[in-house]
PDB file of C-alpha atoms in Angstrom:
ATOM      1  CA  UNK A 584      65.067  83.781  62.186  1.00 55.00           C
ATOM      2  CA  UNK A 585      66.789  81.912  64.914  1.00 51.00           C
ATOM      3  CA  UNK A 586      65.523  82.108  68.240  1.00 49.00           C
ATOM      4  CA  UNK A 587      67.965  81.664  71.946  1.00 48.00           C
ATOM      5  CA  UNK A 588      64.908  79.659  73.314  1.00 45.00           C
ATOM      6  CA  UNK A 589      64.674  77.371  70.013  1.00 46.00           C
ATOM      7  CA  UNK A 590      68.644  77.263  69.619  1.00 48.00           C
ATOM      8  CA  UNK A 591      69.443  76.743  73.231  1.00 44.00           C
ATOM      9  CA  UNK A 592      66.387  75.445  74.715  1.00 39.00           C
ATOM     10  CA  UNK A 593      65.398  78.128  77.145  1.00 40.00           C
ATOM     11  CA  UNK A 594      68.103  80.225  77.051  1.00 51.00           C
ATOM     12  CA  UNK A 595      70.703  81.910  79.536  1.00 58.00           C
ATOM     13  CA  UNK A 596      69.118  82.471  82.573  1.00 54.00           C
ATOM     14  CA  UNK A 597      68.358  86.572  82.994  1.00 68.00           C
ATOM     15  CA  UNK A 598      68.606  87.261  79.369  1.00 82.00           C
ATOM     16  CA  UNK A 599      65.404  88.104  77.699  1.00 87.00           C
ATOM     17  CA  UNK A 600      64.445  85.725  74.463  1.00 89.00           C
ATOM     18  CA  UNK A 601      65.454  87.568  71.085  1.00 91.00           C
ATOM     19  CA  UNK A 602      65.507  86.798  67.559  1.00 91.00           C
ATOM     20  CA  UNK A 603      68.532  86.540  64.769  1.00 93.00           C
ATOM     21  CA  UNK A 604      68.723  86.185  61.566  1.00 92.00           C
ATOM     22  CA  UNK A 605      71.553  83.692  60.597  1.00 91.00           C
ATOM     23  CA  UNK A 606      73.478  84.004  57.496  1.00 87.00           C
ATOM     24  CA  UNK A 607      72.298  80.856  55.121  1.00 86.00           C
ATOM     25  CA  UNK A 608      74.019  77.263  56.640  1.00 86.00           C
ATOM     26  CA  UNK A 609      75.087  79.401  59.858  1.00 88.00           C
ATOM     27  CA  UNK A 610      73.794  77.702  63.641  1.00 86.00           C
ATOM     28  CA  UNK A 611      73.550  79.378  67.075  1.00 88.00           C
ATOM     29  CA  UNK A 612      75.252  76.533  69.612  1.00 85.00           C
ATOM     30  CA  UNK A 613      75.516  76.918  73.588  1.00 86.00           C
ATOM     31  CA  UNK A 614      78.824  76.458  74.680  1.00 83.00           C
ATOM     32  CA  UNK A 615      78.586  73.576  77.048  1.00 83.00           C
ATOM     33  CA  UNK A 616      80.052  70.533  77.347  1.00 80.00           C
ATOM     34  CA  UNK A 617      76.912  68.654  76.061  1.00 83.00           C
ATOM     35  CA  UNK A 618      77.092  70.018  72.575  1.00 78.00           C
ATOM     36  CA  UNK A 619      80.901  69.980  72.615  1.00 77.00           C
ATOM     37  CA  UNK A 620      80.102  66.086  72.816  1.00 81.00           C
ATOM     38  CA  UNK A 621      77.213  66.220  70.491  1.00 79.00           C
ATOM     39  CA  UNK A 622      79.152  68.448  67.688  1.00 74.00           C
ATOM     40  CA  UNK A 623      82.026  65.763  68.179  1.00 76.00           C
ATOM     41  CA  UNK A 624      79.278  63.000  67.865  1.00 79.00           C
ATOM     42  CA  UNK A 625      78.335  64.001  64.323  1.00 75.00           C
ATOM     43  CA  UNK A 626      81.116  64.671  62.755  1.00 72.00           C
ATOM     44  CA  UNK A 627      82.486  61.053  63.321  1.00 77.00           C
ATOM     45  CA  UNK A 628      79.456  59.448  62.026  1.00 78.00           C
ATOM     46  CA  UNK A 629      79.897  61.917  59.195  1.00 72.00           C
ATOM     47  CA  UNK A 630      83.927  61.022  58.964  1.00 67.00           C
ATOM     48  CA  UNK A 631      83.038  57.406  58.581  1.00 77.00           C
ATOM     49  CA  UNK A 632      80.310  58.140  56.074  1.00 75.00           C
ATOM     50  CA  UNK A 633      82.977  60.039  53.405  1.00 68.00           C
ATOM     51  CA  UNK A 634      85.601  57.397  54.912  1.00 71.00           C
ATOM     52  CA  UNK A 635      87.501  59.824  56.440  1.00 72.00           C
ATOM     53  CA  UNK A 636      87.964  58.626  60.062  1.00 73.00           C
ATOM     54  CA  UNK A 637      91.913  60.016  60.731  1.00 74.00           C
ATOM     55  CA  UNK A 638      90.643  63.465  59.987  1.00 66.00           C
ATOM     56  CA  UNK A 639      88.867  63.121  63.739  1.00 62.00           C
ATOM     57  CA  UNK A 640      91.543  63.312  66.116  1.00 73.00           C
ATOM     58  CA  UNK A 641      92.786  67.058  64.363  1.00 62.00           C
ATOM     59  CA  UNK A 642      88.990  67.942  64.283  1.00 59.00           C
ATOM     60  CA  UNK A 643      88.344  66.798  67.647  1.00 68.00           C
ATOM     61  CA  UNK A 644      91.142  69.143  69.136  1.00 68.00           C
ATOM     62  CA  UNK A 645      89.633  72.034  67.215  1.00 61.00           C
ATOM     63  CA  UNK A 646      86.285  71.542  68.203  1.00 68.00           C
ATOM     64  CA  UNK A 647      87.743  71.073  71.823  1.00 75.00           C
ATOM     65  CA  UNK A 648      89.837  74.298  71.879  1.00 72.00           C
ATOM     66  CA  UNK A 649      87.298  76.717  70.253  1.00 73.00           C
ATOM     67  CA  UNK A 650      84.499  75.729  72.736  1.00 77.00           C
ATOM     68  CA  UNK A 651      87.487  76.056  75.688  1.00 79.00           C
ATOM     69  CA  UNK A 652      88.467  79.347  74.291  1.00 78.00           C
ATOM     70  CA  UNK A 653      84.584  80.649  74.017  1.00 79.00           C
ATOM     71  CA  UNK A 654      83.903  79.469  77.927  1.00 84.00           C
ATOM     72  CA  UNK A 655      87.297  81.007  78.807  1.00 82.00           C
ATOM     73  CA  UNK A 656      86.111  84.323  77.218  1.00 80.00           C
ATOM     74  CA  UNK A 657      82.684  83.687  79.234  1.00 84.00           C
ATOM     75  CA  UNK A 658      80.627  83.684  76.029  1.00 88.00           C
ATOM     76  CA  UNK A 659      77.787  80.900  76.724  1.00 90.00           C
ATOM     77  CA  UNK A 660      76.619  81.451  72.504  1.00 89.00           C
ATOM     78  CA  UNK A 661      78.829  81.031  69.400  1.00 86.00           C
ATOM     79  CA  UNK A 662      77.494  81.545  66.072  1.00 89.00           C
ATOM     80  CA  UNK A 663      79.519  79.916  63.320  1.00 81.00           C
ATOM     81  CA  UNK A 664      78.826  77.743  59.704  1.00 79.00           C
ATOM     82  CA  UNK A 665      77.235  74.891  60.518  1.00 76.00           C
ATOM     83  CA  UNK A 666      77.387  71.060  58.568  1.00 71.00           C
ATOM     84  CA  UNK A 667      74.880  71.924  56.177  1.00 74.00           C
ATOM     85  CA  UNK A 668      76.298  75.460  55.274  1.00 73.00           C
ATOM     86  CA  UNK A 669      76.903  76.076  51.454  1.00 75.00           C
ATOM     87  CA  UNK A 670      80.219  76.594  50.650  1.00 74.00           C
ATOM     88  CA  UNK A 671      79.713  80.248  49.940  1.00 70.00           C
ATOM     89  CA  UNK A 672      79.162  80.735  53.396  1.00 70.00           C
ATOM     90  CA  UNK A 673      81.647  79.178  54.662  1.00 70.00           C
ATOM     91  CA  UNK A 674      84.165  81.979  55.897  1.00 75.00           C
ATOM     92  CA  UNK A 675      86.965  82.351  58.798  1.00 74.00           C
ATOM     93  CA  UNK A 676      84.427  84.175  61.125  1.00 81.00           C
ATOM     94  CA  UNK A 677      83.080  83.140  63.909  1.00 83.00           C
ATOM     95  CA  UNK A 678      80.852  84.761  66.868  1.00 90.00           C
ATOM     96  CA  UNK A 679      80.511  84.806  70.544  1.00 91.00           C
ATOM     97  CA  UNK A 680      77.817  85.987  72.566  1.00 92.00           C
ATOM     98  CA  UNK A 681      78.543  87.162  75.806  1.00 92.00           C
ATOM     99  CA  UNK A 682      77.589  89.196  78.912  1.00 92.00           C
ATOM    100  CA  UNK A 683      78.648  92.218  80.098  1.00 90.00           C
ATOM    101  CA  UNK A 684      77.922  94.074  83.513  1.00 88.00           C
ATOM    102  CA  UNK A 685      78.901  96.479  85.496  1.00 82.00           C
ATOM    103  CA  UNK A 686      80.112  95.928  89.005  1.00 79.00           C
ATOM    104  CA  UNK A 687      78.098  96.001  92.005  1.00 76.00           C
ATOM    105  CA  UNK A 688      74.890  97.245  89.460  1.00 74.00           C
ATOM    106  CA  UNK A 689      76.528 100.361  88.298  1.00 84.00           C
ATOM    107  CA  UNK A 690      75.466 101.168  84.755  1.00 88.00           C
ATOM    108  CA  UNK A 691      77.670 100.805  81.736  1.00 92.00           C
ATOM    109  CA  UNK A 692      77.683 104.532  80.626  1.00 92.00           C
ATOM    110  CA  UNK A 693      81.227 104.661  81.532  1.00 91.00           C
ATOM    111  CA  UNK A 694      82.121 101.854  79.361  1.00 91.00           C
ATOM    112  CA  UNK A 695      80.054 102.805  76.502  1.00 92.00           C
ATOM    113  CA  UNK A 696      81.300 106.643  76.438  1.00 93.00           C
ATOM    114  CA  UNK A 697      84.743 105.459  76.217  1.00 93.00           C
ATOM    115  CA  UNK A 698      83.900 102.972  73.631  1.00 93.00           C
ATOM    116  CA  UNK A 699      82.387 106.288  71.447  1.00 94.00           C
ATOM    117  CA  UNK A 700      85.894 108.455  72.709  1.00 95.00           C
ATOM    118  CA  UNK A 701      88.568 105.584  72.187  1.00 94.00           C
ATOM    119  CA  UNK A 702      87.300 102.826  70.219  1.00 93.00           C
ATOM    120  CA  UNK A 703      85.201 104.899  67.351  1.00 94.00           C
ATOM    121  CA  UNK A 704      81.866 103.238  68.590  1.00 94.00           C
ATOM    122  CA  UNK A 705      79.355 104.377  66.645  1.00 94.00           C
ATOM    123  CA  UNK A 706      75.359 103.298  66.046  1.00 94.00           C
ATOM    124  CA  UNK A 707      74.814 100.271  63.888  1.00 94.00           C
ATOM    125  CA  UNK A 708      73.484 101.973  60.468  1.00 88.00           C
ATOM    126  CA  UNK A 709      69.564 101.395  61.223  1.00 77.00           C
ATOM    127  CA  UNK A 710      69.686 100.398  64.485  1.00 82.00           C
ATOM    128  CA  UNK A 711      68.668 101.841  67.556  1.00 81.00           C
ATOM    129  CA  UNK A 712      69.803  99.689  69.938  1.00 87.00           C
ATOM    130  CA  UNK A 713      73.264  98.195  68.944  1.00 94.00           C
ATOM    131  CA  UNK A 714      76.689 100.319  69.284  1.00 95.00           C
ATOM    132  CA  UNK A 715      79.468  98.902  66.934  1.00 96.00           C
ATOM    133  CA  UNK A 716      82.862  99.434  66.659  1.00 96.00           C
ATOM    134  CA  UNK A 717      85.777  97.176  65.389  1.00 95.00           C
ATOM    135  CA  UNK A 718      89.241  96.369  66.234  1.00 94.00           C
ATOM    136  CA  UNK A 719      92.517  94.761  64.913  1.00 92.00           C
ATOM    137  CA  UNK A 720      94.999  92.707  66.059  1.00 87.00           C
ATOM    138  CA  UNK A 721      97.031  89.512  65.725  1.00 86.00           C
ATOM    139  CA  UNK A 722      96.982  85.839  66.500  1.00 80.00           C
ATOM    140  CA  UNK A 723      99.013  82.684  66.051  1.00 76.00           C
ATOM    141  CA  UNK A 724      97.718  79.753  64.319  1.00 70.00           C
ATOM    142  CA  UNK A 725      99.787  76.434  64.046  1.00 69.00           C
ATOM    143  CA  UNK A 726     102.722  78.399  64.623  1.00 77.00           C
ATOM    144  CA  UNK A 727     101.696  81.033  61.721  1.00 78.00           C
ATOM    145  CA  UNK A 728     100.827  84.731  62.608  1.00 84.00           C
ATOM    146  CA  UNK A 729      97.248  86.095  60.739  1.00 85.00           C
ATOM    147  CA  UNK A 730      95.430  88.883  61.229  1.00 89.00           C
ATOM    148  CA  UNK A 731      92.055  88.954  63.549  1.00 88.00           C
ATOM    149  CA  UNK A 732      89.556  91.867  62.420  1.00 92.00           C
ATOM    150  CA  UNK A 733      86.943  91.989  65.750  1.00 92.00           C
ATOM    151  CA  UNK A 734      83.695  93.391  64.737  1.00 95.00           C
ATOM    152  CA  UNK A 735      81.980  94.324  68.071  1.00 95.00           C
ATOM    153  CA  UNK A 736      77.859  94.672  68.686  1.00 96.00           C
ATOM    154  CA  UNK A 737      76.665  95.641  72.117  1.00 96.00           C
ATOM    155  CA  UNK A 738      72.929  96.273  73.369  1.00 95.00           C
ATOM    156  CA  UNK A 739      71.642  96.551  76.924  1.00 93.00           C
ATOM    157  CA  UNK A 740      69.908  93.896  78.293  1.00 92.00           C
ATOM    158  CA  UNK A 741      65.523  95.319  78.573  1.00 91.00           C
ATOM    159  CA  UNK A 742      65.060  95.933  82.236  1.00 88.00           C
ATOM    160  CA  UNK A 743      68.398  96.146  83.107  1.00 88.00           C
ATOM    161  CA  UNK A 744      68.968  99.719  83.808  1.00 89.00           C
ATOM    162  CA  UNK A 745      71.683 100.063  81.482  1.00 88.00           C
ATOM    163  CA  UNK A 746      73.656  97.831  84.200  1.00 91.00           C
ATOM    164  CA  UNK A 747      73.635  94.878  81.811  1.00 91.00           C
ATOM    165  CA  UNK A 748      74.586  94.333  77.887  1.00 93.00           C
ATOM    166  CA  UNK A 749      74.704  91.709  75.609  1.00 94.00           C
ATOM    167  CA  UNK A 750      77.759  92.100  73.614  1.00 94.00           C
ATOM    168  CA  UNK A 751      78.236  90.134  70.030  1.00 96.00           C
ATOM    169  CA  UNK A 752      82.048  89.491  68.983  1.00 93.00           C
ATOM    170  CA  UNK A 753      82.595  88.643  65.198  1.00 92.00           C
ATOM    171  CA  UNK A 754      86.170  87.617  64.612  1.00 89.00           C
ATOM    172  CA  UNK A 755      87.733  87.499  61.260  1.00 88.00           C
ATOM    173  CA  UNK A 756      91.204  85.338  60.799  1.00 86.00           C
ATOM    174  CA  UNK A 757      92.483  86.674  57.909  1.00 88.00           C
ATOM    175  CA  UNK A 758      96.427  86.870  56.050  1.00 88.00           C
ATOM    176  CA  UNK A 759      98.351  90.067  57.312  1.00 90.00           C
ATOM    177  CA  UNK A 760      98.648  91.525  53.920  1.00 91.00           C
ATOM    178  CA  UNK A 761      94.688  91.361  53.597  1.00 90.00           C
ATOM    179  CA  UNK A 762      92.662  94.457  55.152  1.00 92.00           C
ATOM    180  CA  UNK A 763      88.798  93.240  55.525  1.00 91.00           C
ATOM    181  CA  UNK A 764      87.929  96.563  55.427  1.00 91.00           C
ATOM    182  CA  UNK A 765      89.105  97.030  52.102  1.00 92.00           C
ATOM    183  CA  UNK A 766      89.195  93.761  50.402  1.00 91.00           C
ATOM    184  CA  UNK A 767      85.963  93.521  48.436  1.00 91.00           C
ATOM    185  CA  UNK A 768      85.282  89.686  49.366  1.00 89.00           C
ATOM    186  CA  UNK A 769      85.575  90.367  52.985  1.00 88.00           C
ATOM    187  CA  UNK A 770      84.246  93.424  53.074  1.00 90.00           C
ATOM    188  CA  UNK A 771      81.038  92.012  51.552  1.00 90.00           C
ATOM    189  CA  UNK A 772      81.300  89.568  54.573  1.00 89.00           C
ATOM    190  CA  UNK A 773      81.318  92.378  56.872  1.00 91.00           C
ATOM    191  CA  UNK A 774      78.474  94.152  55.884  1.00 92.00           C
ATOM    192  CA  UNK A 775      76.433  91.117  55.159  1.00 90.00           C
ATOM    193  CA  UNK A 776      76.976  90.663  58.793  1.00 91.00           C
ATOM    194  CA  UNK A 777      75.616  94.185  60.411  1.00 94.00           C
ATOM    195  CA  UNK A 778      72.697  93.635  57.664  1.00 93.00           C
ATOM    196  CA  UNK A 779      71.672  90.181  59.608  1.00 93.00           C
ATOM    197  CA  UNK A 780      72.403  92.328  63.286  1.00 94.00           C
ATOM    198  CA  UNK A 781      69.796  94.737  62.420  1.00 94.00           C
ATOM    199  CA  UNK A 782      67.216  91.722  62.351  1.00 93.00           C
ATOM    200  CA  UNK A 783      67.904  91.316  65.984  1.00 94.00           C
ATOM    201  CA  UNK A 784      65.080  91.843  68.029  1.00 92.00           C
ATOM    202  CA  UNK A 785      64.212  91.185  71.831  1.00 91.00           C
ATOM    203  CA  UNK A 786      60.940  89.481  71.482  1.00 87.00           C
ATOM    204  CA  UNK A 787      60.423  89.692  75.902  1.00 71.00           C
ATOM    205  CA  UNK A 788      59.375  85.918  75.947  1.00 60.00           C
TER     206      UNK A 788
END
């Protein structure tokens, strides 16, 4: 289990501690510039080490752009394969961690019902707490359009008077032809990942 005080040391400020099971090789990073730098750090110590040193420049910019994009987006966690992951688990997803709030203190009720009405929300299988729904769209990469399956996970914040939620975004790049919700590889993927969400827990520290 990975905790947001042992992952980020100490957390966001507001945000209750809570627990997560990671999929096997998979890390919990802050978003900040320090472990921008530090991420960067490593992987040109481990360039050099496999003798690799061009490949840091194109690594560099995508280390650079994904953190920029996750800050942009306000998310201040991304969960993602780390170094060490096996290469089973290494897959296009990646997730951000982010707050959501309603203005001025009013609750998210609103929001959620029209998640249910218009997105499909529905309960995480198991799960009390998290409301999941998914959606579709597409992205360009290096001049290529793919397809991005979102996988969404929201919970309210303890204490928070339903004013507050922390809301999980799992984004799939995949080819347009491919549907993740139907391809047996990715769909494995995407239920491995609501098995590891219903480990979440808010452990109050």
């Amino acid at each position: 289990m990975s905790s947001l005080r042992d992952q980020l040391g100490g957390g966001r400020q507001g945000i209750p501690e809570f627990r997560l099971s990671l999929p096997t090789g998979w890390t919990m990073y802050d978003t900040s510039g320090a472990t921008e730098r530090a991420l960067l750090d490593r992987a040109k110590v481990r360039l050099r080490e496999v003798h690799k040193p061009e490949a840091y420049a194109a690594l560099e910019s995508h280390v650079t752009a994904a953190l920029a994009a996750a800050r942009k987006q306000g998310a201040f966690v991304m969960i993602m394969a780390g170094e060490d992951a096996p290469r089973w688990s290494t897959v296009p997803i990646s997730v951000l961690g982010t707050i959501t709030e309603g203005a001025s203190g009013v609750s998210l009720d609103a929001m959620v019902a029209d998640a249910v009405e218009r997105r499909g929300a529905r309960a995480l299988d198991g799960s009390r707490q998290f409301l999941r729904w998914t959606d579709r769209r597409s992205v360009e990469i290096s001049g290529e359009t793919a397809g991005a399956y979102t996988v969404v996970y929201l919970t309210p914040v303890p204490g928070s008077g339903r004013t507050k939620a922390l809301q999980f975004t799992a984004t799939l790049v995949h080819p347009n032809e491919i549907d993740p919700a139907e391809d047996p590889y990715m769909k494995s993927w995407l239920d491995l990942l609501d098995g590891h969400f219903l480990t979440f827990a808010w452990t109050g520290r």
